[in-house]
Each structure stands twice: as structure tokens, then as C-alpha cells.
Amino acid sequence: MVGFSASSAVFRRQNFLIRCLGGYSKNKNNNFYLIRMQSAMGGVNSLEADAISILRSITPTLDPTRHKGQAGKVAVIGGCREYTGAPYFSAISALKLGADLSHVFCTKDAAPVIKSYSPELIVHPILEESYSIRDEERGSISAKVIEEVDKWMERFDCLVIGPGLGRDPFLLDCVSKVMRHARESNVPIVIDGDGLFLVTNSLDLVRDYPLAVLTPNVNEYKRLVQKVLNCEVNDEEGSKQLLALAKRIGGVTILRKGKSDFISDGETVSAVSIYGSPRRCGGQGDILSGSVAVFLSWARQSAGKGELGMSPTMLGCIAGSAILRKAASLAFENKKRSTLTGDIIECLGRSLEVICPAIS
Amino acid sequence: MVGFSASSAVFRRQNFLIRCLGGYSKNKNNNFYLIRMQSAMGGVNSLEADAISILRSITPTLDPTRHKGQAGKVAVIGGCREYTGAPYFSAISALKLGADLSHVFCTKDAAPVIKSYSPELIVHPILEESYSIRDEERGSISAKVIEEVDKWMERFDCLVIGPGLGRDPFLLDCVSKVMRHARESNVPIVIDGDGLFLVTNSLDLVRDYPLAVLTPNVNEYKRLVQKVLNCEVNDEEGSKQLLALAKRIGGVTILRKGKSDFISDGETVSAVSIYGSPRRCGGQGDILSGSVAVFLSWARQSAGKGELGMSPTMLGCIAGSAILRKAASLAFENKKRSTLTGDIIECLGRSLEVICPAIS
């Protein structure tokens, strides 16, 4: 076991850095949760989040009196003729972490394939791409898509928008409408992949919506910075720029994926640097989006705990980032170069169990 | 091994709850099969069934002289464009417990997906939803569906109606006809999910049919009580109300799912409180419906034993409830929060083997 185990080399090294090189200081508006580490190599502050405490704090205890659905119901909007793996990875990750129900809303072509990956998912074949419809049908089909998603909307604790969504203009237009309805119902939205393409071109979809989370990779982040801040990515002032970016979009939370993940909601910046895996197989971002959706839902439920002093979206991102890294590390220990996304998903449960035993 | 031990804290807590919720009094016609447990903590009777003895009594011995089919042939009616996991879970659970053949009758869209989950099932793509047919075809298609199911009907030991059935009016109309034919052939019917939606709105489908079993969850039970008894669920008089409900529908058996499962056929009430798992992932109700179908079939075959003094439907429900709980407990021991319905199904065989070894 690597990573969170108190006896592991990585954990010891992290603790050593924290102990040796600085304490923790709370900022004046009580809205920060940062461990300021003075680096062993220099004197620079670090933003490393205490992901383990956060995971322990937001993960609900399992209680036999609870009913189906109370541990989380998430929905992934994605999956088209071309892409079917991404929405599956995202939706099944949510279940493997402990969500009770996980839905996928995808195109008619994608549905039988995604269903066949696992009988555990509920897959709705309702989206359409331009190639399959006539112009005069666009209005009625769009209305039907919205009606179908709306039937379920209020039951969901979180939507994930983007995994394997594709870039068909008609489909993206329908998904824009779904996002507007989600906002009206105060349902949190995690946006990744082609959802970020959509949002970067239509920032109003998420502007001033504090329950939106964007999870850009290097290129997606670059486009977002260019579009919103009208400049290039500045890595030397990385966290400052991330903070400004999140603030400028009106307090959405941005998880900037990289060697370390940096997360900001425009109020605070945190980092997650737990060692994951050097393997960069496609699909890990989908695990992340599904994981963030679950943890964000749990963080909202446990909001009363308060002592963490961060928004549920920040907590969800930190927890999701940490658990993916831990699972990737466990999978890599076993499968090495051969590690695939499905192997990492199989390690999600064990990764969480080490930190928050289901029965304590 | 976890679950059946009387010494566990969970077991003690359950007993405490049963005691708190009221006692039990024997009815005049001597048709009860209850173990009166004097709790270590108090002295009040319980309704807890001796599920282990029942399982041992109804499970047939494996005998090399028997032919294919003699250990049970069940059919699940369910599976539509939207839902495919539920009928699979129900049908495969029946096989994993020891049934010889398990069929699924579903819509044309659902069939290839359900077939892809497992080559062990026989999947008939015969049902139709309104969207796929023209008005003038309704009569002929309905007749064809009935004809197809009728070809098989008398070979089945039990039907499960409802897992992933959906609520399309035309489809539900066809399924109503299937239920009427099953009654005429004296084939037992286990009704769950959308089948309960159908039956709650058309009580005549099951009224006065002692081979019908309803397996409602919290919400489905609430609707049933409102519709039949014209009042709200009364948990303080829970078993009395359940008994009245089953009696009012004319002696159908009702398995009310919850922290403890309560079962009544209008003559007697039993409870199953064996500790299962705190995980509430969707799909566990489908395992239950498939399991009840098998045990009910076996209980009918072993009816001559008589000493159990309960109807085969009661015995089937008690056995199904107990085995699901045991399997859920085994799966949870291993997979914890990550436990999915498929993991529980993988533990069905072992759960039964512990109680009734195949080779003694």
C-alpha cells in the first residue's frame, strides 16, 4: 500500500515536509484551508490540501437505516456515436466510490454499447446528433430531450457534463439547455472534456454559478485562460492566475489538472500532490469527474460540519483528485506499464477504504 | 462469517427495535410459523422467521438422476429501451441459486443488451413499446406477444414481472394479459418494480390469487397502502397493517422490504432481520425477485413436507430475503463501500452453500 498509509515512504516524506518547513495559518476571512509548507529546497509556500482529513470528514458513515439513493445519485451527460468509454468510466467510478445510483444520458447509438459495459448503470438513449435528424425536427427533438432530463433532474445530487459528449452543434445546443435547467434547480455540475469546449465558448452557461466545477487539462486550461483572461498561461504565478480565472467567471470552481492538481473557487487555492502514477492512459479524467461528483454531493450533505471552512465544490475537487491519485498508484503497483483506466477504477474502493473504513 | 451471529451488536440492535415496535400475538387458526425469541435484553416476542431451517427444508438435494429443468425454470418479464440491468440481475440470480433455466421476455431494443450481459440467459425480444408501433398494429402485436409467452407459459415454475419493465401504456397492457394467462395456468408470479405500479393501479390482476407475491420497497408500499386500505402507513402497527393489506387483496403474499423485511399472506406475518449490508446500491431488489421465484418454486415442489406449516409463497419470500441479506453481507465484507449488485450476485452461491451444502 502506497500513499496514505502512515508507514509509507511517500506519506512520511510529505509529513516531514509539512513538519520541518512550516505550519498552517488561517487567513483572516476564515475562508482558507491551506497548509503552508516551506519547501525543503527553498522557502516557497505550498498550497497542499489536507486531503485525508477532508475525505474523512465528508464521506458519510454507512448506516443501515438509510434508503437507496441517500448515498448519492449522479448523472453523466455524454456518450455519442464516436465515444462510449468516457461516460462509462465516469458513471461507474461514482458507483464504485459508494454512490447508490448512476445514470448516463447519451445518444441512441451510444446507449446499447454503454449499457453492455455494465448492468449497474441506468442508461437513457435520448440525445441526438445532427446527422440523424431532419432540420424541421430540431425544435421538437430538442424539447423532448429537455423534457426527458427534466423528469429526473431534481432527483440528482450532481450532473457530470462532457465525458464523450462530442462536438455536434445540435447536441451541444441541447446540452446547453440541460445546463440552464440544472442551474435553475440548483443541481451542481462538473464539466469536463467536450463540456469544457462548450463552456469555454459560452461562458454564460456557468458564469456566477458557484455549483459549477470545471476540470480542465493542460490544453483545455490554456484555452480557458486565453478566452477569459485574454492572456497566456503563466506558470510562475500559477495559483494567482487560477484564482483570478475562477473569480472572473464568477466563483466557479476550477480543478487544473497537472503534475500537481490546483483547485480554486476564486476565494482560495489548494493543491493536491499525492503521488499517483506515471501512466497517462486515456480515461483518468473521466474517473476524476465521476469522483468529484460523488464527493461534492457528500460535501454538500455534510456542510453542517463547517470546520473545513471551504465550499463543497472545493472539498469535492480535493477529495476526487486525491482518491484518483491513490487508486492510480495502487493500480500501477500491480499492473505497471499495462495499467489501464479500468484497473484504476477497480482500486477506487480500496483507496477510499484505507482512509475511511466503511465499518470503523 | 458475519450475519447470522446472534452475538453481534447489529443483531442486538435489530432485536431491540423489533421489541420496541410492538409484540406479537398468535392468531386463532394456528397458521403461524414463528419462533418466539425471548430476547436477551427483554422478554417480548418477535416475528423472526427461522430462515435457515426453511432454506434447508425447501432447497432440493442435488441428484444425478434429475433432468434439466427439474431444479427450476423461471422467466422474467421486463427490460425495455431504458432499463436492461434489472431483468438481467433478476434472471441471473435465479440461475446462480440453482435454477436450471432462466428466461427474459423484453422489448426488441433491450434484448441484444441483456443477451450481451450473459450467454447463460434465454432472452426473447418480443415486447413492444408504443413509440415503435403504429396504432393499427396494436391489436395484432398484442396478440402475438401473448401467443409467444403462452407457448412457454406452462413450462415455467414461476414468473417475475416488473424488473426494468418501464411504464409504457401499451407494454403494460400486454403484460396485464400475460398475468391473466399465468393465473389461468396457476403459474406463481413475483411482482416488483414497474410491475407493482401496474398492479397497484389494477388490483384485479392479483386479487384472490394466492400464488402472487408483491415485493414493495418503502415508496411502493406506501402507494399500495393508500390505494388498498385508503390510509397512510402506520409503522407502530406495522405487522397488523401488513396482514390486513395482504388479506384485503385476497391472500396475495406481500414482502415489505426495509431494515427488516416483513412478510404476510393475510394469515400470518414473519420477519427476516438477518444482517445484510448498509450499502443501498440500486439492483438489490432485482436479486430478491429472482431469488424469491426460485425458492417459491422449490417450496411448491417440497410442499409434501408440510411440517413448515406455511404457504410456499411465504416460504419463498423468507428464503429469498434471507439469502439476499447473507450474500450482501458476504459481498460487503470484501468490497465495502464499493459493493455493487453484481458483487452480491457472485456471493449467492456461497451463501446458500454454507446453509445447504450441495453434497452433504
XYZ file of C-alpha atoms in Angstrom:
720
model
C 0.000 0.000 0.000
C 1.336 3.304 -1.026
C 0.266 6.837 -0.462
C -1.919 7.373 2.537
C -0.545 4.710 4.761
C 1.183 6.375 7.678
C 4.040 3.982 7.254
C 4.688 4.634 3.575
C 7.712 6.480 2.357
C 5.632 8.968 0.428
C 3.456 9.814 3.393
C 6.487 10.146 5.651
C 8.164 12.436 3.161
C 5.078 14.600 2.912
C 4.724 14.762 6.673
C 8.407 15.579 7.014
C 7.992 18.467 4.618
C 4.985 19.766 6.470
C 6.618 19.449 9.909
C 10.000 20.780 9.017
C 9.057 23.563 6.867
C 6.200 25.483 8.268
C 2.874 25.334 9.955
C -0.562 26.224 9.000
C -2.049 29.676 9.057
C -5.669 30.521 8.701
C -6.405 33.679 6.731
C -8.417 36.497 8.129
C -11.727 35.790 6.452
C -11.541 32.228 7.624
C -12.030 31.074 4.091
C -8.686 29.395 3.546
C -7.630 25.914 4.363
C -4.003 25.754 3.462
C -1.048 24.002 4.798
C 1.776 26.369 4.126
C 4.822 24.257 3.578
C 8.205 25.814 3.368
C 9.863 23.688 0.734
C 12.921 21.740 1.736
C 14.619 23.079 -1.307
C 13.862 26.739 -0.843
C 11.352 28.845 1.008
C 8.288 28.851 -1.152
C 4.811 28.381 0.268
C 2.808 25.405 -0.735
C -0.914 25.133 -1.019
C -1.145 21.434 -0.293
C -4.579 20.493 0.991
C -5.096 18.035 3.832
C -6.961 15.694 1.502
C -7.087 12.855 4.005
C -8.864 14.894 6.656
C -11.227 16.196 4.012
C -12.022 12.703 2.744
C -12.664 11.527 6.296
C -14.823 14.482 7.044
C -17.133 14.390 4.021
C -17.501 10.644 3.423
C -20.784 9.611 5.057
C -20.892 6.811 7.574
C -22.765 3.777 6.331
C -25.981 3.386 8.236
C -28.432 0.506 7.784
C -31.409 2.811 8.285
C -30.668 4.737 5.103
C -32.574 4.134 1.860
C -31.474 3.641 -1.727
C -30.365 6.975 -3.125
C -29.301 8.656 0.091
C -25.598 7.948 -0.533
C -25.799 9.802 -3.849
C -27.468 9.825 -7.242
C -25.397 11.175 -10.099
C -25.927 11.503 -13.834
C -23.399 11.761 -16.641
C -24.447 13.637 -19.788
C -22.217 12.256 -22.515
C -21.660 9.436 -24.943
C -22.222 9.699 -28.688
C -21.681 7.587 -31.786
C -17.932 8.109 -31.536
C -17.301 7.979 -27.771
C -18.717 5.456 -25.327
C -15.889 4.653 -22.886
C -15.652 8.068 -21.229
C -19.234 8.301 -19.883
C -18.997 4.703 -18.676
C -15.753 5.386 -16.772
C -17.229 8.471 -15.160
C -20.531 6.859 -14.176
C -19.086 3.581 -12.886
C -16.462 5.459 -10.836
C -19.272 7.183 -8.971
C -20.834 3.824 -8.082
C -17.522 2.251 -7.076
C -16.910 5.056 -4.605
C -20.262 4.463 -2.957
C -22.973 6.350 -4.856
C -26.262 4.427 -4.890
C -27.405 5.225 -8.434
C -25.571 6.348 -11.536
C -27.314 7.365 -14.761
C -25.979 8.152 -18.235
C -27.829 10.316 -20.780
C -26.341 9.665 -24.218
C -27.218 9.349 -27.884
C -29.297 6.477 -29.194
C -26.269 4.917 -30.907
C -24.131 5.020 -27.801
C -26.695 3.594 -25.378
C -26.614 -0.137 -26.192
C -22.826 -0.101 -26.014
C -22.636 1.762 -22.707
C -25.362 -0.484 -21.273
C -23.388 -3.534 -22.324
C -20.331 -2.389 -20.342
C -22.255 -2.830 -17.114
C -25.778 -3.669 -15.996
C -25.170 -1.460 -12.941
C -25.740 1.796 -14.849
C -29.087 3.270 -15.927
C -28.552 4.470 -19.475
C -31.060 6.774 -21.206
C -30.795 6.813 -25.022
C -32.193 10.291 -25.569
C -29.625 12.610 -27.149
C -29.452 13.097 -30.924
C -26.686 14.264 -33.266
C -27.301 16.395 -36.368
C -26.690 13.519 -38.770
C -29.682 11.584 -37.500
C -32.351 14.302 -37.627
C -34.063 16.476 -40.201
C -33.984 20.251 -39.864
C -37.694 20.529 -39.270
C -37.437 18.093 -36.337
C -34.818 20.042 -34.412
C -37.261 22.010 -32.257
C -39.399 19.059 -31.239
C -36.438 16.761 -30.586
C -34.676 19.387 -28.515
C -37.833 19.869 -26.436
C -38.125 16.124 -25.920
C -34.533 15.792 -24.753
C -35.037 18.537 -22.177
C -38.315 17.021 -21.039
C -36.671 13.617 -20.528
C -33.783 15.002 -18.492
C -36.093 17.316 -16.530
C -38.157 14.336 -15.400
C -35.117 13.183 -13.461
C -33.306 16.435 -12.740
C -34.415 17.098 -9.193
C -33.507 13.585 -8.116
C -29.851 14.062 -8.996
C -27.293 15.259 -6.490
C -24.856 16.174 -9.246
C -24.502 16.157 -13.034
C -21.278 15.435 -14.908
C -21.374 17.095 -18.314
C -18.920 16.273 -21.050
C -17.362 12.800 -20.966
C -17.525 11.527 -24.564
C -20.026 14.217 -25.478
C -18.537 15.025 -28.889
C -18.922 18.387 -30.573
C -22.017 18.081 -32.690
C -23.634 21.551 -32.699
C -27.207 20.326 -32.281
C -26.242 18.031 -29.413
C -24.257 20.787 -27.690
C -27.222 23.123 -28.051
C -29.452 20.586 -26.260
C -26.843 20.141 -23.546
C -26.672 23.926 -23.048
C -30.369 23.869 -22.291
C -29.904 20.982 -19.859
C -27.241 23.046 -18.064
C -29.578 26.015 -17.757
C -32.247 23.779 -16.239
C -29.724 22.270 -13.829
C -28.817 25.781 -12.656
C -32.473 26.640 -12.125
C -32.797 23.524 -9.957
C -29.544 24.264 -8.083
C -28.030 20.959 -9.156
C -24.202 21.025 -9.098
C -22.456 20.450 -12.429
C -18.983 19.003 -13.029
C -17.783 19.906 -16.520
C -15.054 18.035 -18.359
C -13.977 17.090 -21.872
C -16.226 18.387 -24.630
C -18.335 20.076 -21.974
C -15.355 22.399 -21.453
C -15.258 23.110 -25.180
C -18.922 24.120 -24.923
C -18.460 26.223 -21.797
C -15.296 27.982 -22.984
C -17.281 29.185 -25.981
C -20.392 30.052 -23.927
C -19.156 31.231 -20.569
C -22.605 32.450 -19.583
C -23.570 28.826 -19.033
C -21.527 28.760 -15.822
C -20.868 32.426 -15.005
C -21.822 33.248 -11.410
C -22.879 29.677 -10.693
C -20.972 28.593 -7.581
C -22.093 24.976 -8.001
C -20.185 24.605 -11.296
C -16.853 22.773 -11.359
C -14.533 22.836 -14.379
C -11.809 20.184 -14.617
C -9.510 21.285 -17.470
C -6.340 19.505 -18.569
C -3.333 21.443 -19.889
C -4.844 22.353 -23.255
C -8.339 22.994 -22.005
C -6.892 25.255 -19.301
C -4.853 27.158 -21.862
C -7.961 27.883 -23.953
C -9.880 28.938 -20.884
C -7.161 31.371 -19.780
C -6.903 32.826 -23.270
C -10.630 33.266 -23.546
C -11.360 34.631 -20.081
C -8.205 36.455 -19.050
C -7.102 37.296 -22.579
C -3.503 36.220 -21.901
C -1.273 33.149 -21.865
C -0.842 30.681 -19.019
C 1.721 31.968 -16.539
C 3.160 29.069 -14.583
C 5.324 31.228 -12.373
C 2.224 32.877 -10.976
C 0.148 29.753 -11.485
C -2.035 29.804 -8.399
C -2.614 33.553 -8.590
C -3.745 33.215 -12.182
C -6.005 30.271 -11.345
C -7.579 32.284 -8.523
C -8.156 35.226 -10.877
C -9.645 32.948 -13.510
C -12.143 31.355 -11.108
C -13.044 34.766 -9.713
C -13.535 36.255 -13.177
C -16.009 33.519 -14.136
C -17.942 34.418 -11.010
C -16.859 31.906 -8.415
C -16.974 28.645 -10.304
C -14.501 26.085 -9.015
C -11.657 25.126 -11.341
C -9.581 21.994 -10.904
C -6.486 22.466 -13.051
C -5.104 19.008 -13.724
C -1.358 18.517 -13.876
C 1.613 17.031 -12.058
C 0.007 18.576 -9.014
C -3.678 19.428 -9.271
C -4.507 23.026 -8.338
C -8.016 23.961 -7.297
C -9.622 27.356 -6.798
C -13.098 28.825 -6.385
C -11.887 32.401 -6.650
C -11.578 32.674 -2.858
C -8.913 30.161 -2.058
C -6.386 27.940 -3.827
C -5.419 24.418 -2.833
C -3.145 21.815 -4.319
C -3.161 18.026 -4.334
C 0.250 16.482 -4.966
C -0.198 12.973 -3.582
C 1.816 10.706 -5.812
C -0.322 8.897 -8.373
C 1.134 7.062 -11.319
C 3.397 7.915 -14.261
C 0.960 6.132 -16.573
C -1.065 8.564 -18.712
C -3.606 6.257 -20.333
C -6.754 7.999 -21.565
C -9.798 7.934 -19.320
C -8.325 9.047 -15.991
C -10.067 12.414 -16.353
C -13.361 10.537 -16.525
C -12.647 8.794 -13.221
C -11.919 12.238 -11.795
C -15.175 13.814 -12.980
C -17.280 10.956 -11.587
C -15.361 11.024 -8.303
C -15.671 14.781 -7.882
C -19.431 14.450 -8.480
C -19.782 11.970 -5.609
C -17.569 13.806 -3.140
C -19.151 17.138 -3.986
C -22.592 15.617 -3.252
C -21.350 14.224 0.052
C -19.672 17.518 0.950
C -22.959 19.333 0.399
C -24.765 16.843 2.648
C -22.170 17.222 5.377
C -21.994 21.010 5.018
C -23.098 21.434 8.622
C -19.739 20.210 9.804
C -18.377 23.579 8.783
C -14.969 23.177 10.360
C -13.370 22.579 6.981
C -14.098 26.173 6.045
C -14.234 25.513 2.327
C -17.006 25.324 -0.234
C -18.412 21.853 -1.067
C -17.084 22.249 -4.613
C -13.528 22.801 -3.321
C -13.850 19.852 -0.946
C -15.253 17.644 -3.699
C -12.381 18.522 -6.031
C -9.686 17.916 -3.423
C -11.231 14.585 -2.427
C -11.703 13.486 -6.053
C -8.170 14.414 -7.011
C -6.699 12.616 -4.004
C -8.674 9.402 -4.472
C -7.833 9.165 -8.185
C -4.154 9.585 -7.396
C -4.280 6.986 -4.664
C -6.133 4.499 -6.898
C -3.757 5.133 -9.806
C -0.833 4.459 -7.508
C -2.326 1.166 -6.293
C -3.146 0.058 -9.833
C 0.317 0.938 -11.091
C 1.953 -1.038 -8.293
C 0.261 -4.095 -9.709
C -0.017 -3.507 -13.475
C 2.907 -1.172 -14.213
C 3.045 -0.077 -17.904
C -0.009 -2.198 -18.563
C -2.223 -0.137 -16.228
C -5.484 0.913 -17.872
C -8.311 3.114 -16.651
C -10.419 0.083 -15.730
C -7.595 -1.136 -13.455
C -7.590 2.200 -11.651
C -11.372 2.079 -11.240
C -11.012 -1.337 -9.610
C -8.767 0.299 -6.983
C -11.144 3.161 -6.101
C -12.956 1.240 -3.376
C -9.777 0.031 -1.675
C -8.283 3.510 -1.844
C -11.239 5.010 -0.009
C -11.452 2.105 2.423
C -7.883 2.701 3.621
C -8.776 6.268 4.531
C -12.392 5.911 5.680
C -13.139 2.320 6.701
C -16.779 1.546 5.918
C -17.176 -0.020 9.356
C -14.972 1.681 11.892
C -18.622 -15.233 8.806
C -20.839 -12.286 9.560
C -24.572 -12.018 9.591
C -26.266 -14.833 11.399
C -24.388 -14.488 14.639
C -26.733 -13.664 17.499
C -23.914 -12.056 19.402
C -23.361 -9.106 17.086
C -24.207 -5.570 18.110
C -26.276 -5.158 14.973
C -28.370 -8.208 15.759
C -28.958 -6.933 19.283
C -29.989 -3.534 17.950
C -32.404 -5.128 15.498
C -33.955 -7.208 18.240
C -34.320 -4.111 20.350
C -36.145 -2.334 17.510
C -38.453 -5.282 16.906
C -39.265 -5.351 20.602
C -39.871 -1.629 20.719
C -42.199 -1.699 17.745
C -44.647 -3.995 19.418
C -45.248 -7.568 20.289
C -46.809 -10.434 18.515
C -49.864 -12.462 19.252
C -50.743 -15.783 17.728
C -53.840 -15.943 15.583
C -56.609 -18.342 16.179
C -56.274 -20.621 13.154
C -52.869 -21.894 14.192
C -51.378 -20.974 10.853
C -48.341 -19.195 12.175
C -44.741 -20.247 11.953
C -42.894 -18.035 14.318
C -40.010 -18.549 16.554
C -40.766 -16.803 19.755
C -37.454 -15.444 20.758
C -37.128 -14.295 24.290
C -34.596 -11.582 23.743
C -31.608 -11.429 25.992
C -32.463 -7.796 26.522
C -36.150 -8.125 27.374
C -38.966 -10.594 27.118
C -41.125 -9.636 24.147
C -41.957 -11.986 21.282
C -40.641 -11.438 17.815
C -41.864 -12.395 14.374
C -38.443 -13.514 13.246
C -38.694 -16.492 10.908
C -36.332 -19.430 11.195
C -34.989 -18.726 7.731
C -32.144 -21.219 7.976
C -34.442 -24.143 8.726
C -36.725 -23.025 5.914
C -33.850 -22.802 3.442
C -32.661 -26.267 4.452
C -36.115 -27.673 4.173
C -37.099 -26.345 0.746
C -33.772 -26.488 -1.132
C -33.816 -29.704 -3.170
C -30.996 -32.177 -2.822
C -28.865 -32.473 -5.946
C -29.449 -35.805 -7.511
C -27.646 -37.094 -10.626
C -30.810 -38.761 -11.842
C -32.668 -35.482 -12.267
C -33.116 -33.801 -15.650
C -32.574 -30.296 -16.916
C -35.394 -28.101 -15.706
C -36.313 -30.053 -12.610
C -34.411 -27.646 -10.354
C -36.492 -24.765 -11.661
C -37.401 -22.805 -14.771
C -38.149 -19.155 -14.235
C -38.950 -16.256 -16.547
C -38.538 -12.544 -16.003
C -40.902 -10.222 -17.864
C -39.059 -6.914 -18.057
C -36.417 -4.923 -19.870
C -37.171 -2.023 -22.185
C -35.267 0.616 -24.098
C -34.412 2.435 -20.883
C -33.775 -0.413 -18.442
C -31.742 -3.532 -19.079
C -29.783 -4.150 -15.864
C -32.764 -5.009 -13.665
C -34.134 -8.012 -15.652
C -30.582 -9.324 -16.023
C -29.952 -9.152 -12.262
C -33.214 -10.913 -11.523
C -32.767 -13.682 -14.108
C -29.102 -14.381 -13.379
C -29.785 -14.505 -9.622
C -32.235 -17.329 -10.223
C -29.565 -19.304 -12.084
C -26.863 -18.579 -9.520
C -29.062 -20.024 -6.781
C -29.549 -23.236 -8.698
C -32.406 -22.843 -11.164
C -31.769 -24.804 -14.372
C -33.189 -22.315 -16.873
C -33.812 -18.609 -16.746
C -35.658 -16.713 -19.466
C -36.187 -12.995 -20.057
C -39.061 -11.574 -22.129
C -38.211 -7.992 -23.027
C -38.514 -5.390 -25.782
C -36.647 -5.714 -29.061
C -34.306 -2.863 -28.108
C -33.406 -4.354 -24.768
C -32.772 -7.912 -25.929
C -29.304 -7.587 -27.532
C -28.026 -5.710 -24.479
C -29.404 -8.226 -21.973
C -28.057 -11.068 -24.104
C -24.647 -9.377 -24.038
C -24.558 -9.409 -20.219
C -24.541 -13.192 -20.204
C -24.851 -16.122 -22.580
C -26.466 -18.100 -19.734
C -29.865 -16.461 -20.179
C -32.512 -17.157 -22.814
C -33.716 -13.748 -23.935
C -36.889 -13.328 -26.013
C -37.159 -9.981 -27.844
C -40.919 -9.852 -28.099
C -42.353 -6.908 -26.174
C -43.033 -3.589 -27.884
C -43.333 -0.032 -26.605
C -45.799 2.493 -28.039
C -43.096 4.512 -29.788
C -42.200 1.623 -32.062
C -45.645 0.630 -33.329
C -48.473 2.160 -35.329
C -51.957 2.399 -33.849
C -53.451 -0.037 -36.317
C -50.870 -2.671 -35.318
C -51.649 -2.636 -31.617
C -54.178 -5.460 -31.685
C -52.110 -7.854 -33.769
C -48.885 -7.129 -31.883
C -50.561 -7.593 -28.543
C -51.958 -10.953 -29.708
C -48.526 -12.011 -30.922
C -46.844 -11.135 -27.623
C -49.383 -13.209 -25.698
C -49.038 -16.096 -28.133
C -45.250 -16.084 -27.745
C -45.345 -16.082 -23.942
C -48.150 -18.646 -23.909
C -46.011 -21.073 -25.890
C -43.704 -21.203 -22.881
C -46.051 -20.475 -20.009
C -46.768 -23.965 -18.762
C -43.084 -24.825 -18.658
C -42.320 -22.081 -16.130
C -42.319 -22.720 -12.418
C -42.556 -19.010 -11.699
C -42.739 -15.630 -13.468
C -41.090 -12.458 -12.213
C -42.954 -9.438 -13.547
C -41.565 -5.937 -13.393
C -37.774 -5.589 -13.266
C -36.929 -2.815 -15.730
C -40.384 -3.061 -17.287
C -40.878 0.687 -17.708
C -44.285 2.315 -17.769
C -45.260 2.416 -21.404
C -49.078 2.007 -21.503
C -49.134 -0.403 -24.464
C -46.428 -2.583 -22.941
C -48.171 -2.634 -19.557
C -51.403 -3.601 -21.280
C -49.683 -6.609 -22.886
C -48.146 -7.574 -19.563
C -51.573 -7.429 -17.901
C -52.732 -10.032 -20.387
C -49.674 -12.180 -19.664
C -50.535 -12.038 -15.964
C -54.101 -13.157 -16.623
C -52.825 -16.129 -18.614
C -50.332 -17.002 -15.870
C -53.203 -17.083 -13.374
C -55.224 -19.346 -15.629
C -52.246 -21.717 -15.755
C -51.651 -21.482 -11.998
C -48.126 -20.189 -12.506
C -46.860 -18.226 -9.487
C -45.988 -14.575 -10.122
C -43.473 -12.404 -8.236
C -44.206 -8.727 -8.874
C -41.665 -5.948 -8.361
C -40.684 -2.531 -9.718
C -42.892 -1.243 -12.502
C -44.988 -4.392 -12.166
C -46.079 -3.005 -8.786
C -47.008 0.272 -10.463
C -49.211 -1.741 -12.822
C -50.774 -3.885 -10.112
C -51.395 -1.001 -7.700
C -53.461 0.630 -10.440
C -55.178 -2.634 -11.468
C -55.589 -4.663 -8.306
C -57.852 -7.156 -10.038
C -54.767 -8.586 -11.710
C -53.728 -10.209 -8.431
C -56.845 -10.104 -6.274
C -57.678 -13.526 -4.802
C -54.633 -15.130 -6.419
C -52.698 -16.888 -3.643
C -49.730 -17.555 -5.954
C -48.992 -13.830 -6.360
C -46.136 -12.243 -4.419
C -45.643 -8.473 -4.219
C -42.235 -7.162 -3.101
C -42.678 -3.411 -2.489
C -39.997 -1.031 -1.225
C -40.803 1.916 1.043
C -42.459 4.061 -1.614
C -44.211 1.230 -3.421
C -45.608 0.004 -0.102
C -46.865 3.464 0.729
C -48.794 3.680 -2.561
C -50.221 0.196 -2.045
C -51.456 1.001 1.463
C -53.006 4.265 0.279
C -54.738 2.579 -2.622
C -55.979 -0.559 -0.880
C -56.526 0.467 2.738
C -57.240 4.112 1.980
C -54.951 5.298 4.786
C -51.285 6.049 5.500
C -48.583 3.588 6.533
C -48.706 3.020 10.276
C -45.346 1.784 11.479
C -46.452 1.368 15.074
C -48.935 -1.246 13.953
C -46.772 -2.305 11.039
C -47.313 -6.054 11.032
C -51.030 -5.741 11.720
C -51.405 -3.352 8.801
C -49.369 -5.628 6.515
C -51.563 -8.575 7.463
C -54.711 -6.537 6.750
C -53.304 -5.392 3.407
C -52.485 -8.927 2.232
C -55.887 -10.154 3.410
C -57.737 -7.311 1.693
C -56.102 -8.150 -1.661
C -57.362 -11.673 -1.183
C -54.432 -13.586 0.211
C -51.581 -12.491 -2.003
C -48.223 -12.575 -0.222
C -46.532 -9.228 0.412
C -42.843 -8.882 1.210
C -42.393 -5.403 2.626
C -38.722 -4.509 2.175
C -36.942 -2.462 4.794
C -34.358 -2.613 7.536
C -36.122 -5.836 8.471
C -38.259 -7.454 5.788
C -41.819 -8.252 6.857
C -43.847 -10.861 5.014
C -47.538 -11.704 5.164
C -50.074 -13.708 3.198
C -53.032 -12.399 5.178
C -52.874 -15.387 7.518
C -49.529 -14.986 9.179
C -46.708 -12.436 9.471
C -42.999 -13.197 9.560
C -39.886 -11.063 9.676
C -36.369 -11.532 8.359
C -33.804 -9.406 10.141
C -30.565 -11.228 9.353
C -27.935 -8.558 8.979
C -27.184 -7.740 5.329
C -25.231 -4.692 4.321
C -25.541 -0.944 4.789
C -24.900 -0.434 1.058
C -28.013 0.668 -0.827
C -26.878 0.440 -4.437
C -29.689 0.027 -6.942
C -30.440 -3.520 -8.135
C -30.715 -5.440 -4.864
C -34.483 -5.652 -5.273
C -33.903 -7.474 -8.553
C -31.771 -10.103 -6.828
C -34.608 -10.544 -4.352
C -37.309 -11.050 -7.001
C -35.229 -13.676 -8.835
C -34.388 -15.425 -5.569
C -37.975 -15.495 -4.331
C -39.009 -17.017 -7.683
C -36.586 -19.918 -7.247
C -37.321 -20.599 -3.601
C -41.057 -20.320 -4.167
C -40.764 -22.934 -6.943
C -38.771 -25.222 -4.688
C -41.180 -24.707 -1.795
C -44.065 -25.767 -4.037
C -42.182 -28.911 -5.061
C -41.398 -29.793 -1.461
C -44.887 -28.956 -0.220
C -45.404 -32.509 0.917
C -43.023 -31.969 3.787
C -45.757 -29.969 5.400
C -44.090 -29.538 8.764
C -43.253 -25.933 7.954
C -46.916 -25.019 8.116
C -46.634 -22.033 5.805
C -47.651 -21.376 2.243
C -44.963 -21.834 -0.460
C -45.161 -18.108 -1.189
C -44.347 -17.254 2.451
C -41.506 -19.776 2.465
C -40.150 -18.456 -0.830
C -40.164 -14.886 0.467
C -38.471 -15.753 3.746
C -35.802 -17.798 1.953
C -35.227 -15.118 -0.710
C -34.964 -12.341 1.833
C -32.531 -14.339 3.968
C -30.251 -15.367 1.118
C -30.049 -11.820 -0.290
C -29.098 -10.496 3.121
C -26.484 -13.183 3.633
C -24.980 -12.588 0.161
C -24.992 -8.817 0.663
C -23.166 -9.292 3.932
C -20.501 -11.506 2.318
C -20.039 -9.086 -0.594
C -19.779 -6.122 1.737
C -17.148 -7.876 3.841
C -14.962 -7.908 0.768
C -15.902 -4.827 -1.238
C -17.147 -2.420 1.431
C -18.464 0.895 0.009
C -17.560 -0.300 -3.451
C -20.046 -3.202 -3.326
C -22.284 -3.305 -6.389
C -25.225 -5.558 -7.177
C -23.051 -7.801 -9.356
C -20.756 -8.424 -6.377
C -23.713 -9.552 -4.280
C -24.888 -11.909 -7.032
C -21.437 -13.500 -7.033
C -21.976 -14.368 -3.353
C -25.404 -16.002 -3.765
C -23.997 -19.472 -4.371
C -21.632 -19.376 -1.417
C -24.379 -18.041 0.844
C -26.641 -20.961 0.040
C -23.805 -23.484 0.176
C -22.987 -22.527 3.762
C -26.562 -23.302 4.755
C -27.359 -26.237 2.438
C -24.174 -27.929 1.175
C -24.726 -29.310 -2.327
C -23.001 -32.549 -1.367
C -23.609 -33.391 2.267
